[in-house]
Tab-separated table of C-alpha atoms in Angstrom:
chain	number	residue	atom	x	y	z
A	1184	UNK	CA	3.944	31.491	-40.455
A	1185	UNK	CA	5.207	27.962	-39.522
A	1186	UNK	CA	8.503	27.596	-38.850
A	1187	UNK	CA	10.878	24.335	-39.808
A	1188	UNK	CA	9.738	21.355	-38.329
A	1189	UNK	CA	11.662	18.394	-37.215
A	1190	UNK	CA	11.218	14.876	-36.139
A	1191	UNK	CA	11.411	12.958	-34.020
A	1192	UNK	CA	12.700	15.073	-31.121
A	1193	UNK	CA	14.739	12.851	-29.443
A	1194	UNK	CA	16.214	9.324	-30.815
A	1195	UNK	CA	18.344	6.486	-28.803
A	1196	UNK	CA	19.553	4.298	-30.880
A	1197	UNK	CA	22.331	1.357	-30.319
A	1198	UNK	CA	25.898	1.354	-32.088
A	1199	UNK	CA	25.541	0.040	-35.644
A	1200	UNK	CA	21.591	0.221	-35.979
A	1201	UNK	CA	20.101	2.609	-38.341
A	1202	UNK	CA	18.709	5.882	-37.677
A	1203	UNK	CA	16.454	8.714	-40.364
A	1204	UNK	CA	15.299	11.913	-39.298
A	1205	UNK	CA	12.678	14.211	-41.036
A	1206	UNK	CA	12.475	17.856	-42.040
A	1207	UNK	CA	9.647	20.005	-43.208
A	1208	UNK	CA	11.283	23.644	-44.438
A	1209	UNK	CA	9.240	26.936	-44.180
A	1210	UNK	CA	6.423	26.948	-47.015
A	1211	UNK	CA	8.110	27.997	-50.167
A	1212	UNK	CA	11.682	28.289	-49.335
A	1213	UNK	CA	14.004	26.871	-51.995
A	1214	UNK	CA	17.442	26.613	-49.574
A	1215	UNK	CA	17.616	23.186	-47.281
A	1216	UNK	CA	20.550	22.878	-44.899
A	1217	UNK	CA	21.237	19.842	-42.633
A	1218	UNK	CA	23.836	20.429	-39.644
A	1219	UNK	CA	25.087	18.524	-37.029
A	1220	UNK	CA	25.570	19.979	-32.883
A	1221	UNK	CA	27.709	17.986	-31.290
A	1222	UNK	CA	27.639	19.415	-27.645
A	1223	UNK	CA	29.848	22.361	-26.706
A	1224	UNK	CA	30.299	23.252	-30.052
A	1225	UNK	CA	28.614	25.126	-33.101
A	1226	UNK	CA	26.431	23.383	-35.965
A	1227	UNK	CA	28.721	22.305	-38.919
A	1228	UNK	CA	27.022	22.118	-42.082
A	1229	UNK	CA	26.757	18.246	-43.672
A	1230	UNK	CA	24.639	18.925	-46.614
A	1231	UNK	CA	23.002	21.955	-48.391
A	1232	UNK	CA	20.212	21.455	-51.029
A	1233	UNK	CA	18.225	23.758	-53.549
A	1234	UNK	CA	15.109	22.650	-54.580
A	1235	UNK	CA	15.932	18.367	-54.638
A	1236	UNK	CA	19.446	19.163	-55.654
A	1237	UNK	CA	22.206	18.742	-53.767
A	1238	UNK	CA	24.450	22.260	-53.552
A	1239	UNK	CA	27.314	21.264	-51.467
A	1240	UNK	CA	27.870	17.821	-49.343
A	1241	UNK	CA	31.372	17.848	-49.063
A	1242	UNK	CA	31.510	17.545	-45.174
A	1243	UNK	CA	29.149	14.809	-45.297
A	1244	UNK	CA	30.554	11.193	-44.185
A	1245	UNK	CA	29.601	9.841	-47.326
A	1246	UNK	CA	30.086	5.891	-45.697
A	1247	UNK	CA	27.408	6.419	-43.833
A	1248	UNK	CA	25.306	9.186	-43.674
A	1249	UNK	CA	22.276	9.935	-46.843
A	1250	UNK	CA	20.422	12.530	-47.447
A	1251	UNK	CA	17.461	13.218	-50.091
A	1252	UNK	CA	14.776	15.663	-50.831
A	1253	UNK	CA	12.952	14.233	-53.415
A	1254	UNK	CA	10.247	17.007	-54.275
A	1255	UNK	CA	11.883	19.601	-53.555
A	1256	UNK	CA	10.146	20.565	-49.823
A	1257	UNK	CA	10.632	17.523	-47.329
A	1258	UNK	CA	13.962	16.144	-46.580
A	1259	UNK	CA	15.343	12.657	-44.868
A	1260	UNK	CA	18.966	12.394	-43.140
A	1261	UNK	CA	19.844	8.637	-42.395
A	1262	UNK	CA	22.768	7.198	-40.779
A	1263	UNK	CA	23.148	3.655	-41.325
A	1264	UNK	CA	25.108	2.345	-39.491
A	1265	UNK	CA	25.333	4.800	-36.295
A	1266	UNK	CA	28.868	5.016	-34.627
A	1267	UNK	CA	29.178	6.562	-31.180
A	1268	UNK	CA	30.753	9.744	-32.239
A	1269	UNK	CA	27.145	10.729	-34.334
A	1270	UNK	CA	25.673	11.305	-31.069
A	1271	UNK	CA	24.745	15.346	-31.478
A	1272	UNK	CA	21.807	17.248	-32.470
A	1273	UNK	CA	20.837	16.915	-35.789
A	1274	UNK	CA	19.462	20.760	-37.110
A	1275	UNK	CA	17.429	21.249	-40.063
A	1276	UNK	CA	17.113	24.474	-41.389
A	1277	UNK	CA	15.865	26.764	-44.437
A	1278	UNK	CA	16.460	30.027	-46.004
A	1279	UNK	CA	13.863	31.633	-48.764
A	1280	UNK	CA	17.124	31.976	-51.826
A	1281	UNK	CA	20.506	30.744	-52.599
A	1282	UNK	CA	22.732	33.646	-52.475
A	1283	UNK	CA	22.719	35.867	-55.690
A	1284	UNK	CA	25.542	38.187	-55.212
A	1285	UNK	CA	24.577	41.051	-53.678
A	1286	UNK	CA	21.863	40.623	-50.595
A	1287	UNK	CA	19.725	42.841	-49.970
A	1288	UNK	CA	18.164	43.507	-46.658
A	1289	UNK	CA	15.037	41.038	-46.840
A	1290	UNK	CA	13.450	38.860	-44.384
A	1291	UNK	CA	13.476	36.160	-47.047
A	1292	UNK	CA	17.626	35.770	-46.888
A	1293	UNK	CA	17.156	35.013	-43.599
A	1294	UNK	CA	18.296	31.139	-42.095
A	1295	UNK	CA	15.743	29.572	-40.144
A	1296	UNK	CA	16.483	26.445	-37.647
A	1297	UNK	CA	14.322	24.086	-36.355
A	1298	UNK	CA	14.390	22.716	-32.974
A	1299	UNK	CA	16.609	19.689	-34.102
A	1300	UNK	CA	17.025	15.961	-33.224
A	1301	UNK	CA	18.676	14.839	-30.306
A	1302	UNK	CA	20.295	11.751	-31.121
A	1303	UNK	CA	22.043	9.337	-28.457
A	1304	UNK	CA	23.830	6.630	-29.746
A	1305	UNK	CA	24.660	3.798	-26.951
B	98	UNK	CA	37.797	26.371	-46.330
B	99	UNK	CA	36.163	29.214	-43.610
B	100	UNK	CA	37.655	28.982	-39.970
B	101	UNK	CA	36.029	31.064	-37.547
B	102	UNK	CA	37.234	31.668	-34.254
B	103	UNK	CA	35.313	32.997	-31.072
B	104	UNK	CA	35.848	34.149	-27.425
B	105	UNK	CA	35.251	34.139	-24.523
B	106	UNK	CA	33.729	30.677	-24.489
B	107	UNK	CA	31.767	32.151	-21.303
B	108	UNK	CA	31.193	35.498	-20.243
B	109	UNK	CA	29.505	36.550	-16.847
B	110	UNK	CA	28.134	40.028	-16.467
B	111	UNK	CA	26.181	41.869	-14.251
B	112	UNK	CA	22.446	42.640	-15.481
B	113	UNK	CA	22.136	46.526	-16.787
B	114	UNK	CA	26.168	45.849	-18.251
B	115	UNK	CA	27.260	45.719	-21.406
B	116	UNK	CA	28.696	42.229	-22.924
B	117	UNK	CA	30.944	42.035	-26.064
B	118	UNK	CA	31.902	38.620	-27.645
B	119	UNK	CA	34.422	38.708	-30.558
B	120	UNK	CA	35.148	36.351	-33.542
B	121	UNK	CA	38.137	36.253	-36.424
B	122	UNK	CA	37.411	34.792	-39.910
B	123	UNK	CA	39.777	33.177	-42.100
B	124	UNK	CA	38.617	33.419	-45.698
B	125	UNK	CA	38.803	37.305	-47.251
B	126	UNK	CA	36.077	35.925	-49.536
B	127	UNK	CA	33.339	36.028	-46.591
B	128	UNK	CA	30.981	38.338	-46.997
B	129	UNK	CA	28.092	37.850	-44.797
B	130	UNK	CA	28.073	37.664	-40.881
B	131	UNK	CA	25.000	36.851	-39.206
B	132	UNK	CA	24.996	36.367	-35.035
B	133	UNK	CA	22.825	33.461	-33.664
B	134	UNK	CA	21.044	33.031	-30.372
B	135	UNK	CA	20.379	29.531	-29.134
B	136	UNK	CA	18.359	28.568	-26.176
B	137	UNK	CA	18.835	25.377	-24.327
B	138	UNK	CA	16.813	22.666	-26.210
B	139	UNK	CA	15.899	24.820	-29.289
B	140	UNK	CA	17.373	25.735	-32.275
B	141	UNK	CA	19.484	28.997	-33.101
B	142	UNK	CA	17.389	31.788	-33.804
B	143	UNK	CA	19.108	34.973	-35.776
B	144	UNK	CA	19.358	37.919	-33.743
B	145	UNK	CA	21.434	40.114	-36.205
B	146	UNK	CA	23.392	40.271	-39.117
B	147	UNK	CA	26.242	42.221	-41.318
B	148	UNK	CA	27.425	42.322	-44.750
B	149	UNK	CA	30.896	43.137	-45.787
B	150	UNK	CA	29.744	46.401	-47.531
B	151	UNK	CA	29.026	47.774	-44.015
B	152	UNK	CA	30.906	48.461	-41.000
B	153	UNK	CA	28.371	48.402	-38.270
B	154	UNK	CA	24.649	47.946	-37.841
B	155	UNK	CA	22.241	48.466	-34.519
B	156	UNK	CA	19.176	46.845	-33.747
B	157	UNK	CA	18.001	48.284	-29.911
B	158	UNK	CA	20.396	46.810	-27.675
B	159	UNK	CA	21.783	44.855	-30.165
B	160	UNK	CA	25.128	45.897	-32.580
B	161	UNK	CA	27.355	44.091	-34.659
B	162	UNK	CA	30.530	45.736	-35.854
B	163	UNK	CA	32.956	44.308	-38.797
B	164	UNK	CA	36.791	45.062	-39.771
B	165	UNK	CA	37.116	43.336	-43.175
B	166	UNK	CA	41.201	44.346	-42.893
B	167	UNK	CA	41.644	42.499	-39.716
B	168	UNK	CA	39.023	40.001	-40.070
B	169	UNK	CA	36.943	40.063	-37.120
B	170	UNK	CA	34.055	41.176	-36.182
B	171	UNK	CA	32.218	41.661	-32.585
B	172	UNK	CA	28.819	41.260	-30.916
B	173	UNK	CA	27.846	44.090	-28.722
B	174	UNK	CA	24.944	44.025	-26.048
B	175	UNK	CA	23.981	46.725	-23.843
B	176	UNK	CA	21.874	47.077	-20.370
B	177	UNK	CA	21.994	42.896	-20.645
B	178	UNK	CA	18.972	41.550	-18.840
B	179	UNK	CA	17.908	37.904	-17.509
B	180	UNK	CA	16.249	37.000	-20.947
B	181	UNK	CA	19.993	37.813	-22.956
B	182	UNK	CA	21.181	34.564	-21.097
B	183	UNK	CA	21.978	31.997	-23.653
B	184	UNK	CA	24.959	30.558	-26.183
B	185	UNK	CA	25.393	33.153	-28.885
B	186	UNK	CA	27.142	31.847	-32.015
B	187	UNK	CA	28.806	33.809	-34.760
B	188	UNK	CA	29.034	32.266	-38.119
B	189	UNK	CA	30.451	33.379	-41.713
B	190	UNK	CA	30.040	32.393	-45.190
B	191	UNK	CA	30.121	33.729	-48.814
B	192	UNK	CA	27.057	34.568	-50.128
B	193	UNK	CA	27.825	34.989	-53.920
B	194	UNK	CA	25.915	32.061	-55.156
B	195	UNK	CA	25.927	28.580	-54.916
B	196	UNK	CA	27.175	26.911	-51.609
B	197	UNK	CA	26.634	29.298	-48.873
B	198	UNK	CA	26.210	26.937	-45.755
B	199	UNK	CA	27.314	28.795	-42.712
B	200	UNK	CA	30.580	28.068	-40.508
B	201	UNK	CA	29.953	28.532	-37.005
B	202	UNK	CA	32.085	29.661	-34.074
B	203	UNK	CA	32.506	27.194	-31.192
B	204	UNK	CA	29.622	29.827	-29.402
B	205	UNK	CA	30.052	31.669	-26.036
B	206	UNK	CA	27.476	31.276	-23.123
B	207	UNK	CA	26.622	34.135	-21.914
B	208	UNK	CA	25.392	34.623	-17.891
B	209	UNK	CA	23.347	37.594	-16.965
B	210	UNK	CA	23.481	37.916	-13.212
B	211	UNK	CA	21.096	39.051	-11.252
């Protein structure tokens, strides 16, 4: 099974210029999640999708970052413009279900990453 | 909104010892507690996972134990070897429906030495 897939892998990008990375989810899984690494620290969730609908972006910087996922599978994060603080690793990942009260103990519940985007913003 | 907490931020032990990294949640409503492994220049990759209904689970070297009255739960690995190196993450969220993203920890590197 292919995993989540991410690109590019790395970006460098000037202060104020724009900047879009792409995410391809695990065939068939409903759940899209878009984090941000900054280094030394743990991924903090910007923007959570189900199907092309957005779930919960409420710690997304609204000014300047977008995100869409127009069919429901592929998904776009842009920052436009890029401030020197968004330099991190941008994660993508995917999960089979949104959370229906009670998990069970299923593979499919499961939160995949991909390898992420490794913005540098100069 | 969730805070977790972790520590140590590193932890050094010898290989063939045991390592144990801890974390604290703040919201009671958490209910799902999944431990991440993350490799330098790859993503985090699940290693193990708990749900509130349940006070410990073991997969081979690997346990994870919860206390829902003190909030915290801890990461146990025994007989570490070379390949255990890596930043371990602990995260928390509701699961009930609707937003579930995960909060994260700040994540604790972990040194096996030789």
């Amino acid at each position: 099974e292919a995993g989540v897939a991410q690109s590019p892998r790395y970006k460098i990008i000037e202060k104020r210029q724009s900047v879009a990375f792409w995410c391809n989810p695990i065939s068939g899984h409903a759940t899209l999640y878009w984090y941000q690494q900054i280094l030394g620290q743990g991924p903090k969730l910007l923007i959570q999708f189900q199907n092309n609908g957005v779930v919960d972006d409420s710690q997304l910087p609204k000014d300047r970052f977008s995100a869409e996922r127009l069919k429901g599978v592929d998904s776009t994060l842009k920052i436009q413009p890029a401030k020197l603080e968004d330099s991190a690793v941008y994660l993508c990942a995917s999960s089979l279900i949104l959370g229906q009260g009670t998990r069970t103990e299923a593979d499919n519940e499961k939160l995949f990453f991909g390898s992420g985007t490794q913005l540098s913003v100069l | 909104g969730e805070n977790v907490e972790q520590h140590p931020s590193t932890l050094s032990v010898q290989e063939g010892d045991s390592a144990v990294i801890k974390c604290t949640y703040s919201d009671s409503a958490s209910n799902y507690f999944p431990w991440y492994k993350q490799e330098l220049g790859k993503g985090p990759q699940l290693i193990i996972d708990i749900r509130s209904n349940v006070g410990e689970k073991k997969d081979q070297r690997i346990a994870v134990t919860l206390n829902k009255t003190a909030k915290h739960f801890s990461l146990h690995i025994t007989e570490t070897q070379p390949e255990d190196s890596a930043v371990y993450f602990c995260a928390a969220t509701y699961s009930g429906g609707g937003a579930d993203g995960l909060t994260f920890g700040k994540g604790t590197h972990l040194i096996i030495q030789p």
